[in-house]
Amino acid sequence: IVNGIALHSNLMPYGSTFLVFSDYMRPSIRLASLMKINSVFIFTHDSIFLGEDGPTHQPIEHLMSLRLIPGLEVVRPANNNEILYAYRYAFENKNNPTAIVLSRQDMKYLENNLQYEEFVRGAYEFSPGKDITIFATGSELEIALEVSNLLKDLSTQIISVPILNKLQNETLNLLNLNSEIFTIELGRSVGWDSYIENIKKSFSINSFGKSAPIEDLKNEFDFTAEKIAKEIKKLIN
């Protein structure tokens, strides 16, 4: 229906559901890319942190799976500025579809001075640092900041990556990355090394989730800021 509206009117249509259900929509999303139309697909509940809904509703492979579709741009915003720019970006006349991927759980307000020109490059420096670099997307930007606060002996550069599949070497060169590079994303990490070289470790989820409250899930899958910070310290010492 979304593709039909895009093809036969001047409207810019969107459809929305849980991210895990993008599996059912894959042929339609793929056709939108093939036809180069401005369909917008808005997905919510983007990680195991939706908690008690359980593994059937918790996406693991879906972010990277969508990023594999040629021509589809997958936007996973981390804060209010990124969300505003995500909608602006999606509803510009680009002649290709966009997927906006949103979280369900409560998130902290993260202030920054992001400019639209930085956003459309795919990644930007959220906070500077000279010892290690952490790339994060969506709600995991909050975790990256908590990790940075725990690594008191290290100066941590944090890179927010709202559009991973737009990331190019030109942008990476502008970011002046450190030699110790880590990534944080609540999904399969397969594919990150296609965009970023020499990743020391990707903190990710490579199995199905469980039905439990968010704090229990963080501990079960070692996805707390404390455990990630401890692992980073171990890897660089």
Short mmCIF file of C-alpha atoms in Angstrom, two decimals:
data_model
loop_
_atom_site.label_atom_id
_atom_site.label_comp_id
_atom_site.label_asym_id
_atom_site.label_seq_id
_atom_site.Cartn_x
_atom_site.Cartn_y
_atom_site.Cartn_z
CA ILE A 1 0.00 0.00 0.00
CA VAL A 2 2.81 2.41 0.92
CA ASN A 3 4.61 1.72 -2.36
CA GLY A 4 1.36 2.15 -4.31
CA ILE A 5 0.70 5.57 -2.77
CA ALA A 6 4.28 6.62 -3.54
CA LEU A 7 3.93 5.52 -7.18
CA HIS A 8 0.52 6.99 -7.91
CA SER A 9 0.30 10.27 -5.98
CA ASN A 10 2.28 13.27 -4.80
CA LEU A 11 2.07 12.10 -1.20
CA MET A 12 5.06 10.76 0.74
CA PRO A 13 3.63 7.71 2.52
CA TYR A 14 4.91 5.76 5.50
CA GLY A 15 4.03 2.53 7.26
CA SER A 16 4.95 1.55 10.81
CA THR A 17 5.32 -1.62 12.88
CA PHE A 18 7.75 -3.46 15.18
CA LEU A 19 11.25 -3.88 13.73
CA VAL A 20 11.06 -7.67 14.04
CA PHE A 21 8.15 -7.68 11.56
CA SER A 22 10.31 -6.17 8.83
CA ASP A 23 10.88 -9.80 7.84
CA TYR A 24 7.32 -9.94 6.51
CA MET A 25 7.80 -6.66 4.64
CA ARG A 26 11.12 -7.46 3.00
CA PRO A 27 9.76 -8.03 -0.54
CA SER A 28 7.92 -4.70 -0.43
CA ILE A 29 10.94 -2.83 0.95
CA ARG A 30 13.13 -4.42 -1.69
CA LEU A 31 10.69 -3.38 -4.42
CA ALA A 32 10.71 0.19 -3.11
CA SER A 33 14.49 0.20 -3.53
CA LEU A 34 14.29 -1.34 -6.99
CA MET A 35 11.71 1.24 -8.10
CA LYS A 36 13.62 4.14 -6.47
CA ILE A 37 10.55 5.51 -4.70
CA ASN A 38 10.27 7.55 -1.50
CA SER A 39 8.53 5.00 0.70
CA VAL A 40 9.24 5.47 4.40
CA PHE A 41 9.18 2.54 6.82
CA ILE A 42 9.11 3.43 10.54
CA PHE A 43 10.05 0.61 12.90
CA THR A 44 9.85 0.60 16.69
CA HIS A 45 10.85 -1.79 19.50
CA ASP A 46 14.36 -2.07 18.07
CA SER A 47 16.16 -4.29 20.59
CA ILE A 48 15.96 -6.93 23.33
CA PHE A 49 15.42 -4.06 25.77
CA LEU A 50 11.68 -4.10 25.09
CA GLY A 51 11.79 -6.72 27.82
CA GLU A 52 8.84 -8.93 28.66
CA ASP A 53 7.61 -9.20 25.05
CA GLY A 54 10.21 -11.92 24.63
CA PRO A 55 12.47 -13.21 21.84
CA THR A 56 9.73 -13.45 19.19
CA HIS A 57 9.42 -9.64 19.31
CA GLN A 58 13.09 -8.81 19.96
CA PRO A 59 15.08 -8.10 16.77
CA ILE A 60 18.62 -9.47 16.60
CA GLU A 61 19.55 -9.75 12.92
CA HIS A 62 17.15 -7.18 11.52
CA LEU A 63 19.25 -3.99 11.55
CA MET A 64 22.08 -5.53 9.54
CA SER A 65 19.62 -7.40 7.35
CA LEU A 66 17.92 -4.16 6.33
CA ARG A 67 21.27 -2.44 5.76
CA LEU A 68 22.05 -5.12 3.16
CA ILE A 69 19.23 -3.96 0.86
CA PRO A 70 20.79 -1.77 -1.88
CA GLY A 71 19.37 1.74 -1.90
CA LEU A 72 17.62 1.49 1.48
CA GLU A 73 18.96 3.91 4.07
CA VAL A 74 18.53 2.70 7.63
CA VAL A 75 18.39 5.52 10.20
CA ARG A 76 18.64 4.69 13.91
CA PRO A 77 18.45 7.97 15.87
CA ALA A 78 19.85 8.30 19.39
CA ASN A 79 18.40 11.58 20.69
CA ASN A 80 15.91 14.35 19.93
CA ASN A 81 18.09 16.12 17.35
CA GLU A 82 18.76 12.90 15.47
CA ILE A 83 15.04 12.07 15.45
CA LEU A 84 14.14 15.47 13.99
CA TYR A 85 16.80 15.10 11.31
CA ALA A 86 15.75 11.50 10.62
CA TYR A 87 12.24 12.64 9.67
CA ARG A 88 13.58 15.56 7.66
CA TYR A 89 15.92 13.20 5.82
CA ALA A 90 13.26 10.56 5.20
CA PHE A 91 10.72 12.98 3.78
CA GLU A 92 13.08 14.76 1.43
CA ASN A 93 12.66 13.77 -2.20
CA LYS A 94 15.63 11.41 -2.51
CA ASN A 95 14.22 8.81 -4.92
CA ASN A 96 14.97 5.95 -2.55
CA PRO A 97 13.26 4.44 0.53
CA THR A 98 14.22 5.06 4.14
CA ALA A 99 13.76 2.98 7.29
CA ILE A 100 13.65 4.87 10.60
CA VAL A 101 14.36 2.56 13.54
CA LEU A 102 13.19 3.71 16.98
CA SER A 103 13.51 2.43 20.54
CA ARG A 104 10.74 1.56 22.97
CA GLN A 105 12.36 1.94 26.40
CA ASP A 106 12.81 5.19 28.30
CA MET A 107 15.96 7.07 27.30
CA LYS A 108 17.83 9.98 28.83
CA TYR A 109 17.81 13.40 27.20
CA LEU A 110 21.18 13.77 25.44
CA GLU A 111 22.04 17.35 24.52
CA ASN A 112 24.32 18.14 21.59
CA ASN A 113 24.85 20.69 18.82
CA LEU A 114 24.42 18.35 15.89
CA GLN A 115 24.13 20.01 12.48
CA TYR A 116 22.12 18.49 9.65
CA GLU A 117 25.23 18.38 7.42
CA GLU A 118 26.95 16.16 10.01
CA PHE A 119 23.91 13.91 10.34
CA VAL A 120 23.63 13.14 6.62
CA ARG A 121 27.26 11.94 6.50
CA GLY A 122 26.14 8.96 8.57
CA ALA A 123 28.25 9.57 11.69
CA TYR A 124 29.59 12.45 13.79
CA GLU A 125 31.65 13.05 16.92
CA PHE A 126 29.33 13.26 19.92
CA SER A 127 32.17 13.82 22.37
CA PRO A 128 35.96 14.08 21.83
CA GLY A 129 38.68 11.86 23.28
CA LYS A 130 42.27 10.90 22.51
CA ASP A 131 42.69 7.34 23.87
CA ILE A 132 39.88 5.14 22.59
CA THR A 133 36.93 5.47 20.18
CA ILE A 134 33.47 4.01 20.74
CA PHE A 135 30.94 3.90 17.89
CA ALA A 136 27.30 3.56 18.96
CA THR A 137 23.85 3.76 17.39
CA GLY A 138 20.41 4.55 18.77
CA SER A 139 19.80 3.86 22.45
CA GLU A 140 23.31 2.45 22.79
CA LEU A 141 24.73 5.97 22.59
CA GLU A 142 23.48 6.35 26.16
CA ILE A 143 25.39 3.21 27.18
CA ALA A 144 28.53 4.51 25.43
CA LEU A 145 28.37 7.69 27.52
CA GLU A 146 27.99 5.66 30.71
CA VAL A 147 30.99 3.54 29.69
CA SER A 148 33.00 6.71 29.06
CA ASN A 149 32.19 7.98 32.56
CA LEU A 150 33.41 4.70 34.06
CA LEU A 151 36.69 4.78 32.11
CA LYS A 152 38.02 7.63 34.18
CA ASP A 153 41.68 6.97 33.30
CA LEU A 154 40.95 7.10 29.57
CA SER A 155 39.92 9.90 27.26
CA THR A 156 37.05 8.42 25.23
CA GLN A 157 35.91 9.67 21.84
CA ILE A 158 32.26 8.78 21.21
CA ILE A 159 30.94 8.61 17.65
CA SER A 160 27.19 8.50 17.09
CA VAL A 161 26.25 6.62 13.92
CA PRO A 162 22.65 7.39 12.91
CA ILE A 163 23.08 6.04 9.35
CA LEU A 164 25.72 3.30 9.33
CA ASN A 165 25.18 2.35 5.69
CA LYS A 166 26.06 5.90 4.58
CA LEU A 167 29.39 5.84 6.40
CA GLN A 168 32.32 6.32 4.04
CA ASN A 169 36.10 6.69 4.40
CA GLU A 170 35.83 10.42 3.78
CA THR A 171 33.69 10.82 6.90
CA LEU A 172 35.91 8.51 8.95
CA ASN A 173 38.95 10.59 8.01
CA LEU A 174 37.20 13.73 9.25
CA LEU A 175 36.56 12.10 12.63
CA ASN A 176 40.26 11.59 13.52
CA LEU A 177 39.71 8.20 15.12
CA ASN A 178 41.93 6.65 17.78
CA SER A 179 43.71 3.34 17.23
CA GLU A 180 41.61 1.53 19.88
CA ILE A 181 38.14 1.19 18.31
CA PHE A 182 35.00 -0.41 19.78
CA THR A 183 31.38 -0.57 18.66
CA ILE A 184 28.18 -0.93 20.69
CA GLU A 185 24.90 -2.00 19.09
CA LEU A 186 22.12 -4.29 20.34
CA GLY A 187 22.04 -6.57 17.32
CA ARG A 188 24.30 -8.81 15.25
CA SER A 189 27.71 -7.19 14.78
CA VAL A 190 28.31 -8.90 11.42
CA GLY A 191 28.93 -6.12 8.90
CA TRP A 192 30.38 -3.38 11.10
CA ASP A 193 33.87 -4.22 9.84
CA SER A 194 32.67 -3.50 6.29
CA TYR A 195 32.42 0.17 7.27
CA ILE A 196 35.11 0.55 9.94
CA GLU A 197 38.54 -1.08 9.90
CA ASN A 198 40.52 -2.44 12.85
CA ILE A 199 37.66 -2.82 15.32
CA LYS A 200 39.09 -4.27 18.53
CA LYS A 201 35.72 -5.57 19.76
CA SER A 202 32.05 -5.18 18.87
CA PHE A 203 29.70 -5.35 21.84
CA SER A 204 26.60 -6.91 20.36
CA ILE A 205 23.89 -9.56 20.68
CA ASN A 206 24.48 -12.74 18.73
CA SER A 207 21.74 -14.94 20.16
CA PHE A 208 18.02 -14.58 20.66
CA GLY A 209 16.84 -12.62 23.67
CA LYS A 210 14.67 -13.64 26.62
CA SER A 211 11.43 -12.49 28.18
CA ALA A 212 12.46 -10.44 31.21
CA PRO A 213 12.62 -6.89 32.59
CA ILE A 214 15.23 -4.65 30.96
CA GLU A 215 17.67 -4.67 33.90
CA ASP A 216 17.62 -8.46 34.02
CA LEU A 217 18.31 -8.61 30.29
CA LYS A 218 21.25 -6.22 30.59
CA ASN A 219 22.84 -8.49 33.19
CA GLU A 220 22.00 -11.72 31.38
CA PHE A 221 23.69 -10.57 28.18
CA ASP A 222 26.55 -8.61 29.83
CA PHE A 223 25.24 -5.40 28.31
CA THR A 224 25.69 -3.11 31.29
CA ALA A 225 28.02 -0.12 31.13
CA GLU A 226 30.02 -1.63 34.01
CA LYS A 227 30.67 -4.93 32.20
CA ILE A 228 31.50 -3.24 28.90
CA ALA A 229 33.91 -0.82 30.60
CA LYS A 230 35.58 -3.71 32.42
CA GLU A 231 36.05 -5.61 29.14
CA ILE A 232 37.51 -2.55 27.37
CA LYS A 233 40.03 -2.04 30.20
CA LYS A 234 41.06 -5.68 29.90
CA LEU A 235 41.49 -5.45 26.11
CA ILE A 236 43.69 -2.36 26.07
CA ASN A 237 45.95 -3.28 29.01
#
